Amino acid sequence: DVKVTQSSRYLVKRTGEKVFLECVQDMDHENMFWYRQDPGLGLRLIYFSYDVKMKEKGDIPEGYSVSREKKERFSLILESASTNQTSMYLCASMSQTYEQYFGPGTRLTVT
Amino acid sequence: GESVGLHLPTLSVQEGDNSIINCAYSNSASDYFIWYKQESGKGPQFIIDIRSNMDKRQGQRVTVLLNKTVKHLSLQIAATQPGDSAVYFCAENWGHNTDKLIFGTGTRLQVFP
């Protein structure tokens, strides 16, 4: 079974802090994704990556950056956290047949 | 615009009944559709998928129907159980040969005894 893990389930940070969210998948998938999920808005794509060192902006990239130094790891970075970035963050890895496998999510609260 | 929507935000069904969750998609070029289930506190879990060259696909207790004429997708759950209570999302790949999925906002399924 595909396993996607995220570094933290719950995280509380202060406004202005730099935040790193880590995601690791064990299926050698090339495509990985970061989403945020908010009530009434569903999943919105922040960034995705086709391969190591490659990244593409999603629908809401502002305030975020990403890093893909190794194929199995895709990191989401909040350079200066703000309260409107309080959300559930979901990482996904995609197979060649388009199936996306999600991690358990990180619930981030910015105070 | 780019959107995948759901007709009903909340669906309540009695245990043992069949459930039908609907979804309207917007891109006629999309050729792959997925249903996800998300339980409270967990990430979305793949349930079933269907490609545009099919109009029906069955899994274990679940069936997905695709009507390309009206750009409509539905998920049918037979003999709904309490463990089926969750939020269900549909998603489409945005156009042919893209890896980007567009998700709907979700429908909450509540199963009562």
CSV table of C-alpha atoms in Angstrom, one decimal:
chain,number,residue,atom,x,y,z
A,1,ASP,CA,0.0,0.0,0.0
A,2,VAL,CA,1.1,3.5,-0.7
A,3,LYS,CA,2.0,5.4,2.4
A,4,VAL,CA,2.1,9.2,2.6
A,5,THR,CA,3.3,10.6,5.9
A,6,GLN,CA,3.3,14.2,7.1
A,7,SER,CA,5.6,15.4,9.8
A,8,SER,CA,3.0,16.8,12.2
A,9,ARG,CA,-0.6,16.2,12.8
A,10,TYR,CA,-1.1,19.4,14.8
A,11,LEU,CA,1.0,22.5,14.8
A,12,VAL,CA,0.7,25.9,16.5
A,13,LYS,CA,2.8,28.8,15.3
A,14,ARG,CA,3.0,32.5,15.9
A,15,THR,CA,2.4,35.2,13.3
A,16,GLY,CA,5.6,35.9,11.4
A,17,GLU,CA,7.3,32.5,12.1
A,18,LYS,CA,8.7,30.4,9.3
A,19,VAL,CA,6.9,27.1,9.1
A,20,PHE,CA,8.0,23.9,7.5
A,21,LEU,CA,5.6,21.1,6.6
A,22,GLU,CA,7.2,17.9,5.5
A,23,CYS,CA,5.7,15.1,3.4
A,24,VAL,CA,7.2,11.8,2.5
A,25,GLN,CA,5.9,9.1,0.2
A,26,ASP,CA,7.2,5.6,-0.2
A,27,MET,CA,6.0,4.6,-3.7
A,28,ASP,CA,8.6,6.4,-5.9
A,29,HIS,CA,5.8,8.6,-7.3
A,30,GLU,CA,7.0,11.5,-9.4
A,31,ASN,CA,4.0,13.8,-8.8
A,32,MET,CA,3.4,15.3,-5.4
A,33,PHE,CA,0.9,17.9,-4.2
A,34,TRP,CA,0.2,20.3,-1.4
A,35,TYR,CA,-3.4,21.4,-0.7
A,36,ARG,CA,-5.1,23.3,2.0
A,37,GLN,CA,-8.6,22.5,3.1
A,38,ASP,CA,-11.0,25.0,4.6
A,39,PRO,CA,-14.7,24.6,5.5
A,40,GLY,CA,-16.9,25.3,2.5
A,41,LEU,CA,-14.0,25.7,0.1
A,42,GLY,CA,-12.9,22.1,-0.3
A,43,LEU,CA,-9.3,21.3,-1.3
A,44,ARG,CA,-7.4,24.0,-3.0
A,45,LEU,CA,-4.1,23.3,-4.7
A,46,ILE,CA,-1.1,25.3,-3.4
A,47,TYR,CA,1.8,23.8,-5.3
A,48,PHE,CA,2.7,20.7,-7.0
A,49,SER,CA,5.9,19.0,-8.3
A,50,TYR,CA,6.5,16.7,-11.3
A,51,ASP,CA,9.9,15.7,-10.2
A,52,VAL,CA,12.9,16.5,-8.1
A,53,LYS,CA,13.7,20.2,-8.1
A,54,MET,CA,10.6,20.9,-10.3
A,55,LYS,CA,7.6,22.8,-9.0
A,56,GLU,CA,4.5,24.4,-10.4
A,57,LYS,CA,2.2,26.9,-8.8
A,58,GLY,CA,-1.3,25.8,-8.0
A,59,ASP,CA,-4.4,27.9,-7.5
A,60,ILE,CA,-3.3,29.7,-4.3
A,61,PRO,CA,0.5,29.8,-4.1
A,62,GLU,CA,0.8,33.3,-2.5
A,63,GLY,CA,2.5,33.2,0.9
A,64,TYR,CA,3.9,29.7,0.3
A,65,SER,CA,6.9,28.1,-1.3
A,66,VAL,CA,8.0,24.5,-1.8
A,67,SER,CA,11.1,22.4,-1.9
A,68,ARG,CA,11.6,19.0,-3.6
A,69,GLU,CA,15.3,18.0,-3.1
A,70,LYS,CA,14.5,14.2,-3.1
A,71,LYS,CA,11.9,12.3,-5.0
A,72,GLU,CA,10.2,11.0,-1.8
A,73,ARG,CA,10.0,14.3,0.0
A,74,PHE,CA,8.0,17.4,-0.7
A,75,SER,CA,8.1,20.3,1.7
A,76,LEU,CA,5.8,23.2,2.1
A,77,ILE,CA,7.2,26.4,3.5
A,78,LEU,CA,5.4,29.4,5.0
A,79,GLU,CA,8.0,32.1,4.9
A,80,SER,CA,6.1,34.3,7.4
A,81,ALA,CA,3.0,32.7,8.8
A,82,SER,CA,-0.1,34.7,9.0
A,83,THR,CA,-3.4,34.0,10.7
A,84,ASN,CA,-5.2,33.5,7.4
A,85,GLN,CA,-2.9,30.5,6.8
A,86,THR,CA,-4.6,28.7,9.7
A,87,SER,CA,-5.9,25.6,7.9
A,88,MET,CA,-5.7,21.9,7.3
A,89,TYR,CA,-2.8,21.1,5.0
A,90,LEU,CA,-2.9,17.9,3.0
A,91,CYS,CA,-0.1,16.4,1.0
A,92,ALA,CA,-0.7,13.9,-1.8
A,93,SER,CA,1.3,11.6,-4.0
A,94,MET,CA,0.0,10.6,-7.4
A,95,SER,CA,0.5,7.3,-9.3
A,96,GLN,CA,0.9,7.2,-13.1
A,97,THR,CA,-2.8,6.3,-13.3
A,98,TYR,CA,-3.8,9.6,-11.7
A,99,GLU,CA,-4.8,8.1,-8.3
A,100,GLN,CA,-3.8,10.5,-5.6
A,101,TYR,CA,-3.0,9.2,-2.2
A,102,PHE,CA,-3.2,11.6,0.7
A,103,GLY,CA,-1.4,11.9,4.0
A,104,PRO,CA,-3.3,12.3,7.3
A,105,GLY,CA,-3.1,16.1,7.2
A,106,THR,CA,-1.5,18.8,9.4
A,107,ARG,CA,-3.8,21.1,11.2
A,108,LEU,CA,-1.9,24.4,11.5
A,109,THR,CA,-3.0,27.1,13.8
A,110,VAL,CA,-1.3,30.5,13.5
A,111,THR,CA,-1.9,32.8,16.4
B,1,GLY,CA,-14.7,28.4,-14.8
B,2,GLU,CA,-12.7,25.7,-13.2
B,3,SER,CA,-15.2,24.1,-10.7
B,4,VAL,CA,-16.5,20.8,-9.5
B,5,GLY,CA,-19.6,21.2,-7.5
B,6,LEU,CA,-22.0,19.1,-5.4
B,7,HIS,CA,-25.7,19.5,-5.3
B,8,LEU,CA,-26.2,18.6,-1.6
B,9,PRO,CA,-23.9,19.7,1.1
B,10,THR,CA,-25.4,17.2,3.6
B,11,LEU,CA,-27.1,13.9,3.0
B,12,SER,CA,-28.8,12.0,5.8
B,13,VAL,CA,-29.8,8.3,5.3
B,14,GLN,CA,-31.0,5.5,7.4
B,15,GLU,CA,-28.7,2.6,8.0
B,16,GLY,CA,-29.4,-0.1,5.3
B,17,ASP,CA,-30.7,2.3,2.7
B,18,ASN,CA,-28.9,3.2,-0.5
B,19,SER,CA,-27.1,6.6,-0.7
B,20,ILE,CA,-26.6,8.7,-3.8
B,21,ILE,CA,-24.2,11.5,-3.8
B,22,ASN,CA,-24.2,13.8,-6.9
B,23,CYS,CA,-21.5,15.9,-8.5
B,24,ALA,CA,-21.5,18.3,-11.5
B,25,TYR,CA,-18.2,18.8,-13.3
B,26,SER,CA,-17.4,21.7,-15.5
B,27,ASN,CA,-14.7,20.7,-18.0
B,28,SER,CA,-16.0,18.5,-20.9
B,29,ALA,CA,-12.3,17.8,-21.7
B,30,SER,CA,-11.8,16.0,-18.4
B,31,ASP,CA,-11.4,12.3,-18.9
B,32,TYR,CA,-10.8,10.9,-15.4
B,33,PHE,CA,-12.9,11.2,-12.3
B,34,ILE,CA,-12.4,10.1,-8.8
B,35,TRP,CA,-14.5,9.8,-5.6
B,36,TYR,CA,-12.8,10.3,-2.3
B,37,LYS,CA,-14.0,9.6,1.3
B,38,GLN,CA,-12.8,11.7,4.1
B,39,GLU,CA,-13.5,10.7,7.7
B,40,SER,CA,-13.1,13.2,10.5
B,41,GLY,CA,-9.5,13.9,11.3
B,42,LYS,CA,-8.1,12.0,8.4
B,43,GLY,CA,-6.9,12.7,4.9
B,44,PRO,CA,-9.1,11.8,1.8
B,45,GLN,CA,-9.2,8.2,0.9
B,46,PHE,CA,-9.6,6.9,-2.7
B,47,ILE,CA,-12.9,5.1,-3.2
B,48,ILE,CA,-13.4,4.5,-6.9
B,49,ASP,CA,-12.6,6.1,-10.2
B,50,ILE,CA,-13.9,6.1,-13.7
B,51,ARG,CA,-12.6,7.2,-17.1
B,52,SER,CA,-14.6,9.0,-19.7
B,53,ASN,CA,-14.8,6.0,-22.0
B,54,MET,CA,-17.1,4.4,-19.4
B,55,ASP,CA,-20.5,5.3,-18.0
B,56,LYS,CA,-20.6,3.0,-15.1
B,57,ARG,CA,-18.1,1.3,-12.8
B,58,GLN,CA,-18.8,-0.9,-9.8
B,59,GLY,CA,-16.8,-1.6,-6.7
B,60,GLN,CA,-17.6,-3.2,-3.4
B,61,ARG,CA,-20.9,-1.7,-2.4
B,62,VAL,CA,-20.2,1.4,-4.5
B,63,THR,CA,-21.1,2.3,-8.0
B,64,VAL,CA,-20.0,5.4,-9.9
B,65,LEU,CA,-22.1,6.7,-12.8
B,66,LEU,CA,-20.9,9.1,-15.4
B,67,ASN,CA,-23.2,11.1,-17.7
B,68,LYS,CA,-21.0,13.1,-20.1
B,69,THR,CA,-23.9,14.6,-21.8
B,70,VAL,CA,-24.9,16.7,-18.8
B,71,LYS,CA,-21.4,16.5,-17.1
B,72,HIS,CA,-22.8,14.7,-14.1
B,73,LEU,CA,-21.1,12.2,-11.8
B,74,SER,CA,-22.8,10.2,-9.0
B,75,LEU,CA,-21.6,7.8,-6.3
B,76,GLN,CA,-24.1,5.2,-5.1
B,77,ILE,CA,-23.5,3.4,-1.9
B,78,ALA,CA,-25.5,0.2,-1.3
B,79,ALA,CA,-26.8,-0.8,2.1
B,80,THR,CA,-25.3,2.3,3.8
B,81,GLN,CA,-23.5,1.6,7.1
B,82,PRO,CA,-22.6,3.8,10.0
B,83,GLY,CA,-18.9,3.5,8.9
B,84,ASP,CA,-19.9,5.2,5.7
B,85,SER,CA,-20.5,8.5,7.5
B,86,ALA,CA,-17.9,10.9,6.1
B,87,VAL,CA,-17.5,13.7,3.7
B,88,TYR,CA,-17.3,12.6,0.0
B,89,PHE,CA,-15.5,14.5,-2.7
B,90,CYS,CA,-15.6,14.1,-6.4
B,91,ALA,CA,-12.6,15.2,-8.4
B,92,GLU,CA,-11.8,15.6,-12.1
B,93,ASN,CA,-8.5,15.8,-13.9
B,94,TRP,CA,-8.6,19.2,-15.5
B,95,GLY,CA,-8.5,18.4,-19.2
B,96,HIS,CA,-6.9,15.6,-21.0
B,97,ASN,CA,-3.3,14.6,-20.0
B,98,THR,CA,-3.0,16.9,-17.1
B,99,ASP,CA,-2.0,15.8,-13.6
B,100,LYS,CA,-4.0,18.5,-11.9
B,101,LEU,CA,-7.1,17.4,-10.0
B,102,ILE,CA,-10.0,19.8,-9.3
B,103,PHE,CA,-12.0,18.9,-6.2
B,104,GLY,CA,-15.6,19.6,-5.3
B,105,THR,CA,-16.4,21.1,-1.9
B,106,GLY,CA,-17.7,17.9,-0.5
B,107,THR,CA,-21.0,16.3,0.7
B,108,ARG,CA,-21.4,15.1,4.2
B,109,LEU,CA,-23.1,11.8,4.5
B,110,GLN,CA,-24.7,11.1,7.9
B,111,VAL,CA,-26.0,7.6,8.6
B,112,PHE,CA,-28.6,7.2,11.4
B,113,PRO,CA,-29.9,4.0,12.9
